[in-house]
mmCIF file of C-alpha atoms and ligand atoms in Angstrom:
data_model
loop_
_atom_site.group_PDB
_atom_site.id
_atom_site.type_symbol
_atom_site.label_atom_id
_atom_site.label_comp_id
_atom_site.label_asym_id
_atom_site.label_seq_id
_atom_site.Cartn_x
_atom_site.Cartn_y
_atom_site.Cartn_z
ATOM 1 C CA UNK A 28 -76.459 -283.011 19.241
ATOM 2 C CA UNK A 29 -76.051 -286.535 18.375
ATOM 3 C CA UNK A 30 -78.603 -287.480 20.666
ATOM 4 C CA UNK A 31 -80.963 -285.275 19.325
ATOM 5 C CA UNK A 32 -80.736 -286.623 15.917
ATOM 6 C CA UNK A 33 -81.121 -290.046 17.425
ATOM 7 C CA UNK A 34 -84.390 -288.822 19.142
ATOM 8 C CA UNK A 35 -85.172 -286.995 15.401
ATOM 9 C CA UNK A 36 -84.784 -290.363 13.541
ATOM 10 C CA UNK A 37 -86.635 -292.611 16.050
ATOM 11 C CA UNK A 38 -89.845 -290.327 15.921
ATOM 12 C CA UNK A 39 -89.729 -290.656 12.078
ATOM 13 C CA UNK A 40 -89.462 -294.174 11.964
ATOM 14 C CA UNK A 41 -92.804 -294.574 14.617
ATOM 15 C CA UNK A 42 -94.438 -291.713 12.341
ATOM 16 C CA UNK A 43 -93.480 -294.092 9.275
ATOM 17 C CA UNK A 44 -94.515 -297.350 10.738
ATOM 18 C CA UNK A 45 -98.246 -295.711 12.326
ATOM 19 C CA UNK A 46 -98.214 -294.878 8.404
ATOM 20 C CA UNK A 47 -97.806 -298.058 7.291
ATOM 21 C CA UNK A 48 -100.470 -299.715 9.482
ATOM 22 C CA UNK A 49 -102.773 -297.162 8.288
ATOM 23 C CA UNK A 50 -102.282 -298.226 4.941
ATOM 24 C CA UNK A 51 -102.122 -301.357 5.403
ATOM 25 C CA UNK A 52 -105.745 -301.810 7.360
ATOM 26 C CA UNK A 53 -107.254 -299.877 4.258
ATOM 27 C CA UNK A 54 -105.742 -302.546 2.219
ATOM 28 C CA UNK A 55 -107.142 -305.426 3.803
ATOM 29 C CA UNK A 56 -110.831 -304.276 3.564
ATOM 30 C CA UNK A 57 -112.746 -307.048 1.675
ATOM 31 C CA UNK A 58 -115.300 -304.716 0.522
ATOM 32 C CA UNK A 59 -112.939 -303.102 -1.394
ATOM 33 C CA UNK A 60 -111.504 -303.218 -4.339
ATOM 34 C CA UNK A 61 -106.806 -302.722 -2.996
ATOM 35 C CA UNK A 62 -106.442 -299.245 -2.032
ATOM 36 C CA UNK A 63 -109.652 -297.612 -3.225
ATOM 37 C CA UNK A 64 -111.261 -295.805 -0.030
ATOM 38 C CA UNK A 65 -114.459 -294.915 -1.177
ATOM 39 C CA UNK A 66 -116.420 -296.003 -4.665
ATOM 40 C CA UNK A 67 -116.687 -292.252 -5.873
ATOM 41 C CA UNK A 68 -112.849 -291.966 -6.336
ATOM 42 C CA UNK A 69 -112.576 -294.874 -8.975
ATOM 43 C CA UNK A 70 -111.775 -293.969 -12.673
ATOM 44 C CA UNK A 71 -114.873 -294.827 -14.978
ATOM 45 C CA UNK A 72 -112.922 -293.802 -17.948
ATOM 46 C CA UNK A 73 -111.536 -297.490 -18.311
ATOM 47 C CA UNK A 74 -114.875 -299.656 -17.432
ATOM 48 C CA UNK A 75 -117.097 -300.626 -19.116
ATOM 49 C CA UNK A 76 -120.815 -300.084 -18.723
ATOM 50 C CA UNK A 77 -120.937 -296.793 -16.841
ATOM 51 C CA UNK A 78 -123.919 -295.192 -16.638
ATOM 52 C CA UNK A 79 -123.263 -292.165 -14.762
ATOM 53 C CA UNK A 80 -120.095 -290.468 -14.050
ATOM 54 C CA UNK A 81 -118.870 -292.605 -11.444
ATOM 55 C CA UNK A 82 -120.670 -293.683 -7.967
ATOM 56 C CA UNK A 83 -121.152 -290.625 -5.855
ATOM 57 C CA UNK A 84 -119.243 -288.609 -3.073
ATOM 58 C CA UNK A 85 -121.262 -289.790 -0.407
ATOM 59 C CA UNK A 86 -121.350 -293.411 -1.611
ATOM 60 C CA UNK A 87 -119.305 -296.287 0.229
ATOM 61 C CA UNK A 88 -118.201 -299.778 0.148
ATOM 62 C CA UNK A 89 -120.896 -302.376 1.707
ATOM 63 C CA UNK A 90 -120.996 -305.551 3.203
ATOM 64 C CA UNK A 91 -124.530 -306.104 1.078
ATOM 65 C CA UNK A 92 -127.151 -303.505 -0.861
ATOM 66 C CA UNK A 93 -130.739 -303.468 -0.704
ATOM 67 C CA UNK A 94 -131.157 -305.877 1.656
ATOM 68 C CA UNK A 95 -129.194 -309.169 2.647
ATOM 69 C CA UNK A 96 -131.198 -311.576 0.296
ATOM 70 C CA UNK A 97 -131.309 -309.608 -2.802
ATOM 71 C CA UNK A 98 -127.465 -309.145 -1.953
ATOM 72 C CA UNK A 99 -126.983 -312.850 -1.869
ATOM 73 C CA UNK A 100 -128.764 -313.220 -5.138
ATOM 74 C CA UNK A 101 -126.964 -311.234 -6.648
ATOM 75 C CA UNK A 102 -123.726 -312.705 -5.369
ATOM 76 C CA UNK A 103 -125.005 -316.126 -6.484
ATOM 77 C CA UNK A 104 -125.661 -315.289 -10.111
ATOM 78 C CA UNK A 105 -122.389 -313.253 -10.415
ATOM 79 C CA UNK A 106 -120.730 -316.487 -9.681
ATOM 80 C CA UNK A 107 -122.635 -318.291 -11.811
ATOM 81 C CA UNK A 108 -122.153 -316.058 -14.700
ATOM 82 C CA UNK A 109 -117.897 -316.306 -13.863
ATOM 83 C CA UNK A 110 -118.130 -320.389 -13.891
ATOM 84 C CA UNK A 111 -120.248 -320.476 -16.960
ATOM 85 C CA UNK A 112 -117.953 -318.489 -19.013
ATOM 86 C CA UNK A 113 -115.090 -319.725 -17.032
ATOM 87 C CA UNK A 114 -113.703 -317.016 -15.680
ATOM 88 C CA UNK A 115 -112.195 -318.257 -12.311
ATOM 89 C CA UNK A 116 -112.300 -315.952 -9.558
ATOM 90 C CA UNK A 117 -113.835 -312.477 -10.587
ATOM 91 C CA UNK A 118 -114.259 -310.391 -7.403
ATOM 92 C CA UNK A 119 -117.855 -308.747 -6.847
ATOM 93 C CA UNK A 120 -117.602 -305.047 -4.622
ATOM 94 C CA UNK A 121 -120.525 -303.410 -3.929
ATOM 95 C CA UNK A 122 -121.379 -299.568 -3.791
ATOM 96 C CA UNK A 123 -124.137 -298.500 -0.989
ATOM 97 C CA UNK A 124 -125.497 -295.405 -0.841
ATOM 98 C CA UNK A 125 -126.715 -292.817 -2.842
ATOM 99 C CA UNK A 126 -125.409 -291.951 -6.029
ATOM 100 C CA UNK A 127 -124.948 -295.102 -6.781
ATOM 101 C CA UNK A 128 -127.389 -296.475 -10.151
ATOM 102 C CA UNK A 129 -124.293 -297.538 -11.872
ATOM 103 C CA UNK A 130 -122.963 -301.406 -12.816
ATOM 104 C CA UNK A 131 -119.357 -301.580 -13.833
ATOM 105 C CA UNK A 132 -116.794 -303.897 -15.009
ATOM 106 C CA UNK A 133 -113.134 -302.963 -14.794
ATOM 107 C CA UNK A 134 -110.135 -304.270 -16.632
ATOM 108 C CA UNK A 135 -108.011 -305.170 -13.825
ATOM 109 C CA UNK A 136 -110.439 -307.792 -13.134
ATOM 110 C CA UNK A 137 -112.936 -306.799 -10.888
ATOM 111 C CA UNK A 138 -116.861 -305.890 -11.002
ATOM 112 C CA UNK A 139 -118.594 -303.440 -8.874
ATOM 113 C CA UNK A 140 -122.227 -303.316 -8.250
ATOM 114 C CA UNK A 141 -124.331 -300.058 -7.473
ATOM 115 C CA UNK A 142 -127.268 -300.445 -4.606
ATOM 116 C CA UNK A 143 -129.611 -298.018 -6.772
ATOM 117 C CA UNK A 144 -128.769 -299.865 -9.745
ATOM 118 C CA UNK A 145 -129.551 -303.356 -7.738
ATOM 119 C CA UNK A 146 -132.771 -301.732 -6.481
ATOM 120 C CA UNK A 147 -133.948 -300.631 -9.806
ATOM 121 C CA UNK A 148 -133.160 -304.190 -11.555
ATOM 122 C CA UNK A 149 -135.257 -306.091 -8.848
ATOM 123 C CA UNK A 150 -138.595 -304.131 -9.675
ATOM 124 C CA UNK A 151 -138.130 -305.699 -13.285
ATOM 125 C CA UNK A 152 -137.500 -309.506 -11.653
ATOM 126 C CA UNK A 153 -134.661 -311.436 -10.574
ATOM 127 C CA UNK A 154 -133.878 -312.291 -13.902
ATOM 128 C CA UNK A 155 -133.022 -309.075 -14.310
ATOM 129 C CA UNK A 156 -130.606 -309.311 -11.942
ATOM 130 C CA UNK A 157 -129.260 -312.536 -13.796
ATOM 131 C CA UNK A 158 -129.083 -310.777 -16.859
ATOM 132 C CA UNK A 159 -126.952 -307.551 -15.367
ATOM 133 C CA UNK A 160 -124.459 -309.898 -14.068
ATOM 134 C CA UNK A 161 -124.249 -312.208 -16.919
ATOM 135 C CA UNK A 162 -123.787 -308.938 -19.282
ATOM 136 C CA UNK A 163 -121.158 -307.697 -16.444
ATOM 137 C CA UNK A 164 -118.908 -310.670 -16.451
ATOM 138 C CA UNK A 165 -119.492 -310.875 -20.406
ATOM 139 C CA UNK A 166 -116.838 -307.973 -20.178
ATOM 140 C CA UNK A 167 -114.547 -309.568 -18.082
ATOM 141 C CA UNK A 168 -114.367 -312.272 -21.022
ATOM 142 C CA UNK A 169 -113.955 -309.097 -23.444
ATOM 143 C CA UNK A 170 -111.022 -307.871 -20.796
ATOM 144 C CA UNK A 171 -109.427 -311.384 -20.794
ATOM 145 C CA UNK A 172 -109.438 -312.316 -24.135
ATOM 146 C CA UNK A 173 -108.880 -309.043 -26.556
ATOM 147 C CA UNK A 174 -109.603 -311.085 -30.028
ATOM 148 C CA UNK A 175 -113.091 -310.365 -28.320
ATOM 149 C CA UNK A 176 -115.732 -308.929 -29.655
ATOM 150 C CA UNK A 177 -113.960 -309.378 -33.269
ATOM 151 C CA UNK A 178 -116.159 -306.759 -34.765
ATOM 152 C CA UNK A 179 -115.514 -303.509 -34.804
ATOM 153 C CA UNK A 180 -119.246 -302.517 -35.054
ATOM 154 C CA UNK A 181 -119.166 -298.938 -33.217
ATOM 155 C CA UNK A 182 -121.747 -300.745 -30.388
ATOM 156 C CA UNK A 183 -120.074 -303.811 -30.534
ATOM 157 C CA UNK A 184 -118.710 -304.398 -27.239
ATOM 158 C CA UNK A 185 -122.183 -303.547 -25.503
ATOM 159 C CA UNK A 186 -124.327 -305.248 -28.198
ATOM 160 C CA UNK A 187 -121.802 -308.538 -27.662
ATOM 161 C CA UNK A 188 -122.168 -308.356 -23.677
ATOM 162 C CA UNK A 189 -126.039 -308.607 -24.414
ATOM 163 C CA UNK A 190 -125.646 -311.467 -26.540
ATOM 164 C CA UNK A 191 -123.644 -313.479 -23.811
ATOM 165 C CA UNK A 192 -126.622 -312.063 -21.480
ATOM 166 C CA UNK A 193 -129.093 -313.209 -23.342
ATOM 167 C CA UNK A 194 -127.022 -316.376 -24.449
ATOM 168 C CA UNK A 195 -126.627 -317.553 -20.387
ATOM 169 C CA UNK A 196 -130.067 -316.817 -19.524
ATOM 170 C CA UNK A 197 -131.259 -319.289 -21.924
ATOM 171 C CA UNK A 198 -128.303 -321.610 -20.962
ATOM 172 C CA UNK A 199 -128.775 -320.680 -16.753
ATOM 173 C CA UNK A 200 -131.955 -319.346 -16.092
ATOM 174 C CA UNK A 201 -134.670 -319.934 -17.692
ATOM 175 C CA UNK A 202 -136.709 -321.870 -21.084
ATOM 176 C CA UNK A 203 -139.052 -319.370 -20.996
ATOM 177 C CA UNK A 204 -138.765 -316.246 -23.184
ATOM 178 C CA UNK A 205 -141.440 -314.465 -21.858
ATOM 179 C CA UNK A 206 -138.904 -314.316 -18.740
ATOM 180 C CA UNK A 207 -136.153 -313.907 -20.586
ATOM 181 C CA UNK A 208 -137.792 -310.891 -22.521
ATOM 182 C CA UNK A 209 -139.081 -309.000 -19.147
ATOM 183 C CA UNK A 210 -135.313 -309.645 -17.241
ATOM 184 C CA UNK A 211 -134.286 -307.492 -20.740
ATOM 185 C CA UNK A 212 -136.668 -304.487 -20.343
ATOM 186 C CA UNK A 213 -134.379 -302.933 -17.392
ATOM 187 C CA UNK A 214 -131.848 -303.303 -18.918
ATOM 188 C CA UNK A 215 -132.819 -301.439 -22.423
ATOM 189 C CA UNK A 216 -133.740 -298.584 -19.989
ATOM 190 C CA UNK A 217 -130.667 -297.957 -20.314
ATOM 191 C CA UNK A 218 -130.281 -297.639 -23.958
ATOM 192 C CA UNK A 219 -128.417 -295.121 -25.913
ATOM 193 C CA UNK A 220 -129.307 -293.515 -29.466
ATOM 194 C CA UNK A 221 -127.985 -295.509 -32.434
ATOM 195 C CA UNK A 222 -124.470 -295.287 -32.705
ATOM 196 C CA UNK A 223 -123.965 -294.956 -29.093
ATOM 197 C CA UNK A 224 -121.784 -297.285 -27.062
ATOM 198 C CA UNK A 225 -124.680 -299.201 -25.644
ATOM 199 C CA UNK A 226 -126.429 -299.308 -28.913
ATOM 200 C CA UNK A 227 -130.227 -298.270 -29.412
ATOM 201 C CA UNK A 228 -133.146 -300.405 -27.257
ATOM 202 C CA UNK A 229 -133.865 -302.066 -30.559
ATOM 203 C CA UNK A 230 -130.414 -303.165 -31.196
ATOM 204 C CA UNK A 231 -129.497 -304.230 -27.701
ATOM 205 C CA UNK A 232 -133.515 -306.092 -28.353
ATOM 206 C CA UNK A 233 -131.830 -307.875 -31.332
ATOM 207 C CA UNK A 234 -128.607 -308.692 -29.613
ATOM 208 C CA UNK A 235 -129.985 -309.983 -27.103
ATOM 209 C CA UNK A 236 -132.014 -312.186 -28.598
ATOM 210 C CA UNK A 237 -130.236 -313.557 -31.127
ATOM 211 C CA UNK A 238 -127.792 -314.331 -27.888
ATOM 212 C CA UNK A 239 -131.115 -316.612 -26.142
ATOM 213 C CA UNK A 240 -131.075 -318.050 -29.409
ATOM 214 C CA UNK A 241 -127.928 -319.649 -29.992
ATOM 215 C CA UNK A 242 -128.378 -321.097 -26.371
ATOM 216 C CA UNK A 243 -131.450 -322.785 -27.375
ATOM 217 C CA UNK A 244 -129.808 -326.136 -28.519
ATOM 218 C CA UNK A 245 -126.227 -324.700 -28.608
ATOM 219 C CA UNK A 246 -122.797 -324.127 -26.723
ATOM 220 C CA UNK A 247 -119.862 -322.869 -27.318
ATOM 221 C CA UNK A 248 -116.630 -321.722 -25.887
ATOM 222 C CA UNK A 249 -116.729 -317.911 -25.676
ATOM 223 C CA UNK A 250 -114.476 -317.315 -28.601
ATOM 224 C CA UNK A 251 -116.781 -319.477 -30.581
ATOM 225 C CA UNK A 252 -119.793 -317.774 -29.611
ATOM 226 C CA UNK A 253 -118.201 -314.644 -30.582
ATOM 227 C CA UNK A 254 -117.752 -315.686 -34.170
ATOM 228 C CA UNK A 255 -120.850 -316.922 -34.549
ATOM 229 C CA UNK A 256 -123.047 -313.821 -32.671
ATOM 230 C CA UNK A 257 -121.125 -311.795 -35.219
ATOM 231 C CA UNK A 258 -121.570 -314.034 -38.105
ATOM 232 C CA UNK A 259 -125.105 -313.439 -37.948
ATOM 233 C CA UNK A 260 -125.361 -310.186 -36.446
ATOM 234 C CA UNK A 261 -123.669 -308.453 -38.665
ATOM 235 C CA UNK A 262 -124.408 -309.451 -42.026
ATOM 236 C CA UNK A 263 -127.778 -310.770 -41.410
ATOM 237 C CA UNK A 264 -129.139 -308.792 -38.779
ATOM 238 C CA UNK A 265 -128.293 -305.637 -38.945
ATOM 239 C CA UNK A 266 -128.372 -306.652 -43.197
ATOM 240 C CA UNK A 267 -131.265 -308.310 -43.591
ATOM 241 C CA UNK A 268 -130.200 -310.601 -46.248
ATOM 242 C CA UNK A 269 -132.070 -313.165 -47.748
ATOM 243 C CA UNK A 270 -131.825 -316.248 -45.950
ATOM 244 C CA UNK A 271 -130.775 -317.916 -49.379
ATOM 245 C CA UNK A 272 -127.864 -316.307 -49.158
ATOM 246 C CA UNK A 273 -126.551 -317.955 -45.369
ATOM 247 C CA UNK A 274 -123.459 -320.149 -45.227
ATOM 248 C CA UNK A 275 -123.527 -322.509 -42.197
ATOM 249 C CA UNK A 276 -120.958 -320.837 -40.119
ATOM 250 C CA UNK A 277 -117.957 -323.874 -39.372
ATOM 251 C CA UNK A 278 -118.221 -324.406 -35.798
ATOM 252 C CA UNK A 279 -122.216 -324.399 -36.060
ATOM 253 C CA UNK A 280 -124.313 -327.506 -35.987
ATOM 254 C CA UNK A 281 -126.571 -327.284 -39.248
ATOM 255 C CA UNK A 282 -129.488 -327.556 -37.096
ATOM 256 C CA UNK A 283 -127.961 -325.115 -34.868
ATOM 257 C CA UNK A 284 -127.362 -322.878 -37.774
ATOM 258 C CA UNK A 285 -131.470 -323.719 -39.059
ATOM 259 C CA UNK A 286 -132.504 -322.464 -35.332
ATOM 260 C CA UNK A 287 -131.162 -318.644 -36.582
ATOM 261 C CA UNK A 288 -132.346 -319.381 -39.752
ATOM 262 C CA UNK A 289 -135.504 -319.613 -39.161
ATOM 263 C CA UNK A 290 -135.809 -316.949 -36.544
ATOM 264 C CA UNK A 291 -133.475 -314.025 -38.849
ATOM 265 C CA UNK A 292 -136.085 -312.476 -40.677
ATOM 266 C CA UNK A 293 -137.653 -311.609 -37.070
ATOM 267 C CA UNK A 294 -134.139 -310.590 -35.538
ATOM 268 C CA UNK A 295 -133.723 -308.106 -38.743
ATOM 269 C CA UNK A 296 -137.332 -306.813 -37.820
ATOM 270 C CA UNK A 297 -136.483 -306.569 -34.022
ATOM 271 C CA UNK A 298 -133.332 -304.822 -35.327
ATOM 272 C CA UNK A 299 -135.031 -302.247 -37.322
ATOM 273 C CA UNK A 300 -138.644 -301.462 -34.543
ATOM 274 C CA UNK A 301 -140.719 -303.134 -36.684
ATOM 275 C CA UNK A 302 -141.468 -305.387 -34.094
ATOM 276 C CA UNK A 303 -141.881 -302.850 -31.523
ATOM 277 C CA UNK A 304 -141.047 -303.918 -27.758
ATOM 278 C CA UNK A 305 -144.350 -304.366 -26.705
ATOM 279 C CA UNK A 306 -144.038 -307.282 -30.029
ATOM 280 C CA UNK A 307 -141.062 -308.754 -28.736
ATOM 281 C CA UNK A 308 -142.081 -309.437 -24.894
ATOM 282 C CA UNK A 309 -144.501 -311.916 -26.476
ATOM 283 C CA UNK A 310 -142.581 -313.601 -29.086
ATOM 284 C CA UNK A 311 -142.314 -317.473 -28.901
HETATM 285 ZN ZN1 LIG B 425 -122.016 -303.192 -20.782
#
């Protein structure tokens, strides 16, 4: 009897160390984010940026998406985006299959990309691309730092995370709006109606250009652009107040603060769809 419970407790302890390896190989897959087997079984509820319900059944974690170069692109300006806003080390996992059109940024620190999502961005451009990644790892800085966004507009989060976008692709990618502005066009595609999390196309518009703007002979530490993106997007902006009326924010340059200035009565007009999008491709 006592040597069959010897035999009894040897078999569990194999059973429990064939477990363990089991585990532990799933573990170690680079590809993936620790312990998640398969994209469609993460939680959505806590990202940010969702755009479907989460990535679908028959989805899986990839070595690239779309193809090796676009992959490497991508990779490139998701690293770029985490150095510019200093972010340190911000994993990048990436979803292949289908089911997959989705971009998200999660709060434990890590951002996964979508291969329909990739696929659709590079029709519009790399810079599309670019902008994606820069609004991805803009939540990251939201995640790391929770005094940001400091408004508690109902969009603000989103229209904030196009500002940043918009703020490195004028800082990162390119001088040149009319780039700029056609990057931005896939990514209003996925606009919401006002009031929604992302924020109307014309508002994300807005956002996102006011962001290009204060790159245009500014920088500032994240917190600071924060401040400042708000400063003007909320009371002037979304306001239109008479430019009369505008306080140099503390931390702005006065020609800094002239640069918005000049350019608010346009943002409050983007804001509104006065200047429709067709207008605001080919603005200056
Ligand atoms: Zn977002």
């Amino acid at each position: 009897m006592k040597k069959f419970k010897f035999i009894i407790a040897l078999l569990s302890i194999s059973f429990l160390t064939v477990q363990c390896t089991q585990e532990e190989s799933n573990l170690t897959n680079d590809n993936a984010p620790t312990g998640v087997s398969s994209p469609s079984i993460l939680e959505v509820n806590n990202a940010e940026c969702y755009t479907v319900d989460g990535f679908g059944p028959n989805s899986y974690w990839a070595e690239y998406i779309v193809n090796q170069s676009t992959t490497n692109f991508l990779k490139t300006q998701h690293s770029n985006a985490a150095n510019f806003f200093g972010m340190g080390n911000v994993p990048l996992y990436l979803a292949g299959g289908n089911g997959t059109f989705n971009a998200l940024s999660y709060p434990n620190g890590y951002v996964v990309w979508g291969e329909e999502l990739l696929a659709s961005a590079s029709n519009y451009g790399n810079a599309a691309i670019a902008y994606v990644a820069a609004h991805e790892m803009a939540h990251q800085v939201q995640f790391r730092d929770y005094t940001i966004p400091s408004s508690n507009h109902v969009s603000a989060t989103e229209l904030e995370a196009d500002g940043f976008g918009g703020y490195f692709i004028r800082k990162k990618y390119t001088s040149n709006w009319n780039t700029a502005a056609s990057a931005y066009s896939f990514s209003q595609t996925l606009a919401g109606p006002i009031g929604s999390s992302h924020g109307s196309a014309a508002q994300r518009r807005s956002a996102y250009r006011l962001g290009y703007l204060l790159g245009d002979n500014g920088t500032y530490s994240n917190r600071s652009f924060d401040n400042n993106f708000f400063y003007y997007y909320d009371y002037y902006v979304v306001g239109g107040r008479l430019k009369s009326e505008l306080k140099k924010p503390a931390s702005m340059e006065q020609s800094q603060h002239e640069t918005i200035v000049a350019h608010l009565e346009e943002l409050h007009k983007i804001y509104t769809g006065e200047i429709s999008e067709n207008e605001f491709l080919n603005l200056n």
